[in-house]
Coordinates of C-alpha atoms and ligand atoms in Angstrom, one line a residue:
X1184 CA 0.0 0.0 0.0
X1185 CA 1.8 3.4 -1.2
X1186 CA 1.8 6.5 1.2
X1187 CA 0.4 9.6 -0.8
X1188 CA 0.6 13.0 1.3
X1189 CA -1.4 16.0 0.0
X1190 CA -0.9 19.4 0.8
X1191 CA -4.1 21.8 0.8
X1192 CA -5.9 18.5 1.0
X1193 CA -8.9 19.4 3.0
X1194 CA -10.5 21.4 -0.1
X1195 CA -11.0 21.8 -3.7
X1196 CA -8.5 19.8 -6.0
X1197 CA -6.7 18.8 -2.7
X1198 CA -9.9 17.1 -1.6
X1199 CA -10.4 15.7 -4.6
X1200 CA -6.9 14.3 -4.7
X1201 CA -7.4 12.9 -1.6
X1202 CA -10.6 11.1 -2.6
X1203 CA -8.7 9.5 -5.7
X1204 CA -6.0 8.2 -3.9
X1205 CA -8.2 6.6 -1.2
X1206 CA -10.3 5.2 -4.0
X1207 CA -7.2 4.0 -5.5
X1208 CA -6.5 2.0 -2.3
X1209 CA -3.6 4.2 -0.9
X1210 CA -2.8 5.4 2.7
X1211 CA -3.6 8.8 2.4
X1212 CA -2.3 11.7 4.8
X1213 CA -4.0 15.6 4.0
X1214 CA -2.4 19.0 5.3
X1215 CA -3.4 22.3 5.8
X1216 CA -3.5 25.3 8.3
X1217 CA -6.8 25.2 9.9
X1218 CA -7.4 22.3 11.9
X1219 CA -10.9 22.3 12.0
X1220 CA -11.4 22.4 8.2
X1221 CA -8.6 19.5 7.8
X1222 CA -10.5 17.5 10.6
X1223 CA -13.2 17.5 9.3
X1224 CA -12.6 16.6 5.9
X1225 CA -10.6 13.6 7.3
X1226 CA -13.4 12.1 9.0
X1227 CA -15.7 12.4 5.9
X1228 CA -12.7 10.7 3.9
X1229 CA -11.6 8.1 6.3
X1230 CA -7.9 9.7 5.5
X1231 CA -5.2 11.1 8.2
X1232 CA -4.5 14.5 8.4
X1233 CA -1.2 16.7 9.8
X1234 CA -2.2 20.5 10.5
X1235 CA 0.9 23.1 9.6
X1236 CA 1.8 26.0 7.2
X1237 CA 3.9 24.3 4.7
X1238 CA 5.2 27.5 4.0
X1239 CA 7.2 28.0 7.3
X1240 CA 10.4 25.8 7.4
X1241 CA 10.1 25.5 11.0
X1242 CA 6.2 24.4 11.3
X1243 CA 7.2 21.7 8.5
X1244 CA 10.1 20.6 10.7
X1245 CA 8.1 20.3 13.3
X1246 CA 5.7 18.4 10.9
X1247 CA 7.7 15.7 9.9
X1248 CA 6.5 13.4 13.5
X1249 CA 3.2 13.7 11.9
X1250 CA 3.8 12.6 8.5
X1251 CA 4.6 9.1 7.0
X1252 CA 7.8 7.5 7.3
X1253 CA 7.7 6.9 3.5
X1254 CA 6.2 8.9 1.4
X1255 CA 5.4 7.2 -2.5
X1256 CA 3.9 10.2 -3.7
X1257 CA 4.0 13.8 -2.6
X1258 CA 1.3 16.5 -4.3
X1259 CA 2.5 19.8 -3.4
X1260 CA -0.9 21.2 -4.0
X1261 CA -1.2 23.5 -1.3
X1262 CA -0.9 27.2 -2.7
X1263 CA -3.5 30.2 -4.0
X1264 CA -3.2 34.0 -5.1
X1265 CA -2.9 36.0 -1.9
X1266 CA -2.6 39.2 -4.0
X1267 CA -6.0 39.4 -5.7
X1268 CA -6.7 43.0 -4.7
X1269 CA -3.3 44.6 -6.0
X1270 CA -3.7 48.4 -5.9
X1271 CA -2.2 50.1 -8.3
X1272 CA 0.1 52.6 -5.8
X1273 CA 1.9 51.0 -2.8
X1274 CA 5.0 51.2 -1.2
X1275 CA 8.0 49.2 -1.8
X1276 CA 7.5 47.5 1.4
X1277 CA 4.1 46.7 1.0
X1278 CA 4.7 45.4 -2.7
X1279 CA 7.8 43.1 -1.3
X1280 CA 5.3 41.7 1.3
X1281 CA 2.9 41.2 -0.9
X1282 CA 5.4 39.0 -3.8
X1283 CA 7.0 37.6 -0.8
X1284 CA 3.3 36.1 0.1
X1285 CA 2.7 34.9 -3.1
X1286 CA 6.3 33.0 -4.0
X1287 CA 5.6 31.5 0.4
X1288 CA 2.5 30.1 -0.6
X1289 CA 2.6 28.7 -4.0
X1290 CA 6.8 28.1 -4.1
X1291 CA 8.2 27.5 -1.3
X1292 CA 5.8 25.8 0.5
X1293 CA 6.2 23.1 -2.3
X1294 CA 10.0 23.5 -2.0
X1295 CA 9.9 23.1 1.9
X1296 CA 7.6 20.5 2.1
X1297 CA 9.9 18.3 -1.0
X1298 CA 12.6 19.4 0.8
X1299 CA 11.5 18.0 4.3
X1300 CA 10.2 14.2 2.6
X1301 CA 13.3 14.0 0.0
X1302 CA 14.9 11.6 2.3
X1303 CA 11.5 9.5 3.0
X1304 CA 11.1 9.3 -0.6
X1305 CA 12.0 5.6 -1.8
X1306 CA 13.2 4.7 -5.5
X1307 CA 10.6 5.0 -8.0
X1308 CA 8.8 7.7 -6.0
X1309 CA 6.3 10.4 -7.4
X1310 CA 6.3 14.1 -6.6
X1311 CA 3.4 16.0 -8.3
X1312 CA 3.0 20.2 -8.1
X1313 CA 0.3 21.9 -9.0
X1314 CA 0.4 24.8 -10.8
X1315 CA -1.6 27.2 -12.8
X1316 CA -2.4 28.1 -16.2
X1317 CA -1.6 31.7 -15.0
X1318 CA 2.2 30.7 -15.3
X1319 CA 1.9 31.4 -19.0
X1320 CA -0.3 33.9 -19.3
X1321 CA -0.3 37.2 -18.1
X1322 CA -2.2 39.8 -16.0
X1323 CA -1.7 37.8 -12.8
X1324 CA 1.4 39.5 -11.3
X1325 CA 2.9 37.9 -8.8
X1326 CA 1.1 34.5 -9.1
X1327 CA 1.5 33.8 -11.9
X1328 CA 5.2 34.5 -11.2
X1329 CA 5.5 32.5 -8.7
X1330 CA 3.4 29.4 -10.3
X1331 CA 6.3 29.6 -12.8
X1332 CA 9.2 29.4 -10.6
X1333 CA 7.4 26.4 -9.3
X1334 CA 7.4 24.9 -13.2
X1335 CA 11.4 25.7 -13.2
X1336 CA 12.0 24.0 -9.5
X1337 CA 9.8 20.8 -10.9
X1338 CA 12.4 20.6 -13.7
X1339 CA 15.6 20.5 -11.3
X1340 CA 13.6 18.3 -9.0
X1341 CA 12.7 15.3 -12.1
X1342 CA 16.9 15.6 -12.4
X1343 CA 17.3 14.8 -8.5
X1344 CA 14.3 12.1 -8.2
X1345 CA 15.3 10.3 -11.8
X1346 CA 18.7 9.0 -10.5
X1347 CA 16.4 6.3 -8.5
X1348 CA 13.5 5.9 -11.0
X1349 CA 11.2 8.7 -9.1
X1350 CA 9.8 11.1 -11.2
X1351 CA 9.0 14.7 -10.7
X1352 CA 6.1 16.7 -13.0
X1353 CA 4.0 19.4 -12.4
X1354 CA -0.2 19.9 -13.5
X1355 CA -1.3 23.4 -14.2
X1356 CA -5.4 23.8 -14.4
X1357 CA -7.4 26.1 -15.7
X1358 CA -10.3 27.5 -14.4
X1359 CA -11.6 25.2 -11.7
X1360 CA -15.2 25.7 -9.9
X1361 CA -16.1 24.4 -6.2
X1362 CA -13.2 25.0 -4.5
X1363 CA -12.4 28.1 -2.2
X1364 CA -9.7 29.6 -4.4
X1365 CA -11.5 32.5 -5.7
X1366 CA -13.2 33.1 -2.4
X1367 CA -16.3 35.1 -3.5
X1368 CA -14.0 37.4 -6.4
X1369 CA -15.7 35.1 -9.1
X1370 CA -18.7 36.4 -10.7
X1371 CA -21.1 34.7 -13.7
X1372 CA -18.9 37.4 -16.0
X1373 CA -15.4 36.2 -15.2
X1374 CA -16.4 32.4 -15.3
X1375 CA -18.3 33.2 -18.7
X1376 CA -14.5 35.2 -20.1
X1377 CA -12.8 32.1 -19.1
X1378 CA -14.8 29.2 -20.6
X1379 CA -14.9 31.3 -23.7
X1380 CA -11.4 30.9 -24.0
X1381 CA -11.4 27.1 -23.8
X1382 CA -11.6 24.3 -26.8
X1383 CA -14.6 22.2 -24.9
X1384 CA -16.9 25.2 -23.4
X1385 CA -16.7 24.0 -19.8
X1386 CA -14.5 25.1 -16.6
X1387 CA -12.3 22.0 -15.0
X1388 CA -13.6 20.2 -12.0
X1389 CA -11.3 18.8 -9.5
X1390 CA -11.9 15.9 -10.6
X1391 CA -10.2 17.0 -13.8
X1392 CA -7.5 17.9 -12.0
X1393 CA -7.4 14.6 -9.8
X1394 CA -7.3 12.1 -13.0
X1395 CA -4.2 13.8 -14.3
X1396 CA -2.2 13.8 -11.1
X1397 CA -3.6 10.0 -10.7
X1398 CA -1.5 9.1 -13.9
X1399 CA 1.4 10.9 -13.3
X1400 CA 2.0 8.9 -9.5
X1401 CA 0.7 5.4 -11.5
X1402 CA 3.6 2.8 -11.6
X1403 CA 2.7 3.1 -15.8
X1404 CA 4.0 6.9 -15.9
X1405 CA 7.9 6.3 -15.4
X1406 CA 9.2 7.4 -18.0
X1407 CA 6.5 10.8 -17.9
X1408 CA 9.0 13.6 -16.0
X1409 CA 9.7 17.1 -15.4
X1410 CA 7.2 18.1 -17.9
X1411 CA 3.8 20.5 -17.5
X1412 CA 0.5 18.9 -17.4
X1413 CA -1.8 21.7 -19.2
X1414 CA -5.6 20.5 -17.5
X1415 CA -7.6 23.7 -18.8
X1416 CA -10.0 22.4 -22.1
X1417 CA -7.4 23.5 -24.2
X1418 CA -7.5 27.5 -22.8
X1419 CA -3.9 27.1 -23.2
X1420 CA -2.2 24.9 -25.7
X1421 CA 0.9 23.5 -24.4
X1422 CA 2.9 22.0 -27.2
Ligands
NAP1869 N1 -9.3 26.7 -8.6 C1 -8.6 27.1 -9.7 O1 -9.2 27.7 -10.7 C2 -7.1 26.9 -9.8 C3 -6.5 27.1 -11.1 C4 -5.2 26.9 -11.2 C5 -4.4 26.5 -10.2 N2 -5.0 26.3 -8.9 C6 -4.1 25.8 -7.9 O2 -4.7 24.6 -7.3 C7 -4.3 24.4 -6.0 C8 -5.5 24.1 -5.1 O3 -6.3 25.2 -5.1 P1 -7.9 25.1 -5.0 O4 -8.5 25.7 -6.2 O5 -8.3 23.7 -4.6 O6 -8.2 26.1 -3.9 P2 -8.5 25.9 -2.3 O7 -9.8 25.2 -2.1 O8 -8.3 27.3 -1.7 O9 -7.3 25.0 -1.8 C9 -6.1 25.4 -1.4 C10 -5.7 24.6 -0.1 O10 -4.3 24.9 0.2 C11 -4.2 25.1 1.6 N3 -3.1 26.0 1.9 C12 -2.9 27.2 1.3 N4 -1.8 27.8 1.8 C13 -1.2 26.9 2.6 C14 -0.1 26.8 3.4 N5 0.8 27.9 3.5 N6 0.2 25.7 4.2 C15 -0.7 24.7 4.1 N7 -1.8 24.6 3.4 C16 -2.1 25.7 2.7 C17 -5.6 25.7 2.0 O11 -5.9 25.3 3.4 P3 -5.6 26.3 4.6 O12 -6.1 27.6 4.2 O13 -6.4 25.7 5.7 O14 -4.1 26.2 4.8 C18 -6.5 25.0 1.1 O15 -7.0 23.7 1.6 C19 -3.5 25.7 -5.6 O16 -2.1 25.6 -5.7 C20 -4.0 26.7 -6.7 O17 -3.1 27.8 -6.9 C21 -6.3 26.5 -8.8

């Protein structure tokens, strides 16, 4: 039985993740911030969960008790955009803050949490990142900044795994409804913009989103690393 930990698992795509894996017959262990949210979700699953900010290096040290002793696949799907507002004048400071937030929550809590497992990873193991379609697009500033940073860091990490048959890719969805990542910033107007720009007409599920990342930690995708999974009906092409 493999040992699948999810960050951000409690919601969204990271509950839908979670759901897959369990239905796949895996151990699975969800994180997240608020413990309520997480313990809930773990009941409902039947999955374990560790409460911590994977973007502070010592909460994630402080983690590691809490998580598996060997991890077979690691989804670093824990992330959002915590600069939706951005005004068009602020100070230095305040813009630094607000990059810094961004690159925290969708980078480096990926790097810290890969980071942390690396040496609970065994040959043949599967790390998965989830990025965004707004790494190659433009318009959202330091997001989609930091969701591309997170494509260059999947790249040096398929490198590191590959030497012991692990593999290291990264998904990037489009539009995706039902989880909390626009909060209540969505209306029918944006949603309508972005499944116009899509080959199928429809926004992604998590589900989607949960079926790509399912293949890419299957024993059959080995020889599938360091590339960009585009999940977005075709919004963005890819090739
Ligand atoms: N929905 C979309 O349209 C879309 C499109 C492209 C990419 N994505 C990406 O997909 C991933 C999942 O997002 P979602 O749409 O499912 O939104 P979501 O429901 O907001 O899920 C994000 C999860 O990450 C957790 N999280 C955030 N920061 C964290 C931190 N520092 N430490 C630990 N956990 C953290 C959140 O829980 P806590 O707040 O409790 O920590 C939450 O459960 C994100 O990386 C997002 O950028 C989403």
């Amino acid at each position: 039985m493999r040992n699948v930990v999810i960050t951000g698992g409690a919601t969204g795509i990271g509950y839908a993740l979670a759901r897959h894996f369990m239905n796949a017959g895996d151990r699975v262990t969800i994180t997240g911030r608020r413990e309520h949210v997480l313990k809930e979700a773990a009941g409902r699953l039947g999955v374990a969960y560790a409460a911590f900010d994977a973007a502070d290096p010592d909460a994630v040290t402080e983690a590691l008790g809490r998580l598996p002793a060997t991890v077979h696949v690691l989804v670093n799907n824990a992330g959002g955009n915590t600069d939706r507002a951005r005004p068009a004048a602020r100070g230095l400071r305040a813009v630094a803050e607000a990059w810094r937030a961004n690159l925290d929550a969708n980078l480096m809590s990926a790097v810290l949490v890969t980071s942390a497992l690396i040496p609970r990873l065994p040959a043949g193991a599967r790390v998965v990142n989830i990025g965004s379609i707004a790494a190659r697009g433009t318009g959202s500033g330091s997001y989609g900044a930091a969701k591309a940073a997170l494509e260059s860091w999947t790249a040096d990490l398929a490198a590191e795994l590959g030497g012991s048959g692990g593999t290291a890719n990264l998904v990037a969805p489009g539009l995706v409804l039902d989880t909390e990542f626009f909060g209540d910033g969505l209306d029918e107007e944006g949603i309508r913009r972005r499944v116009a720009n899509t080959r199928n007409g429809r926004a992604g599920t998590p589900r989607d989103v949960a079926a790509a990342v399912g293949f890419l930690a299957s024993p059959e995708a080995g020889h599938v690393t360091g590339q960009v999974v585009h999940v977005n009906g075709g919004a963005y092409l890819g090739r």
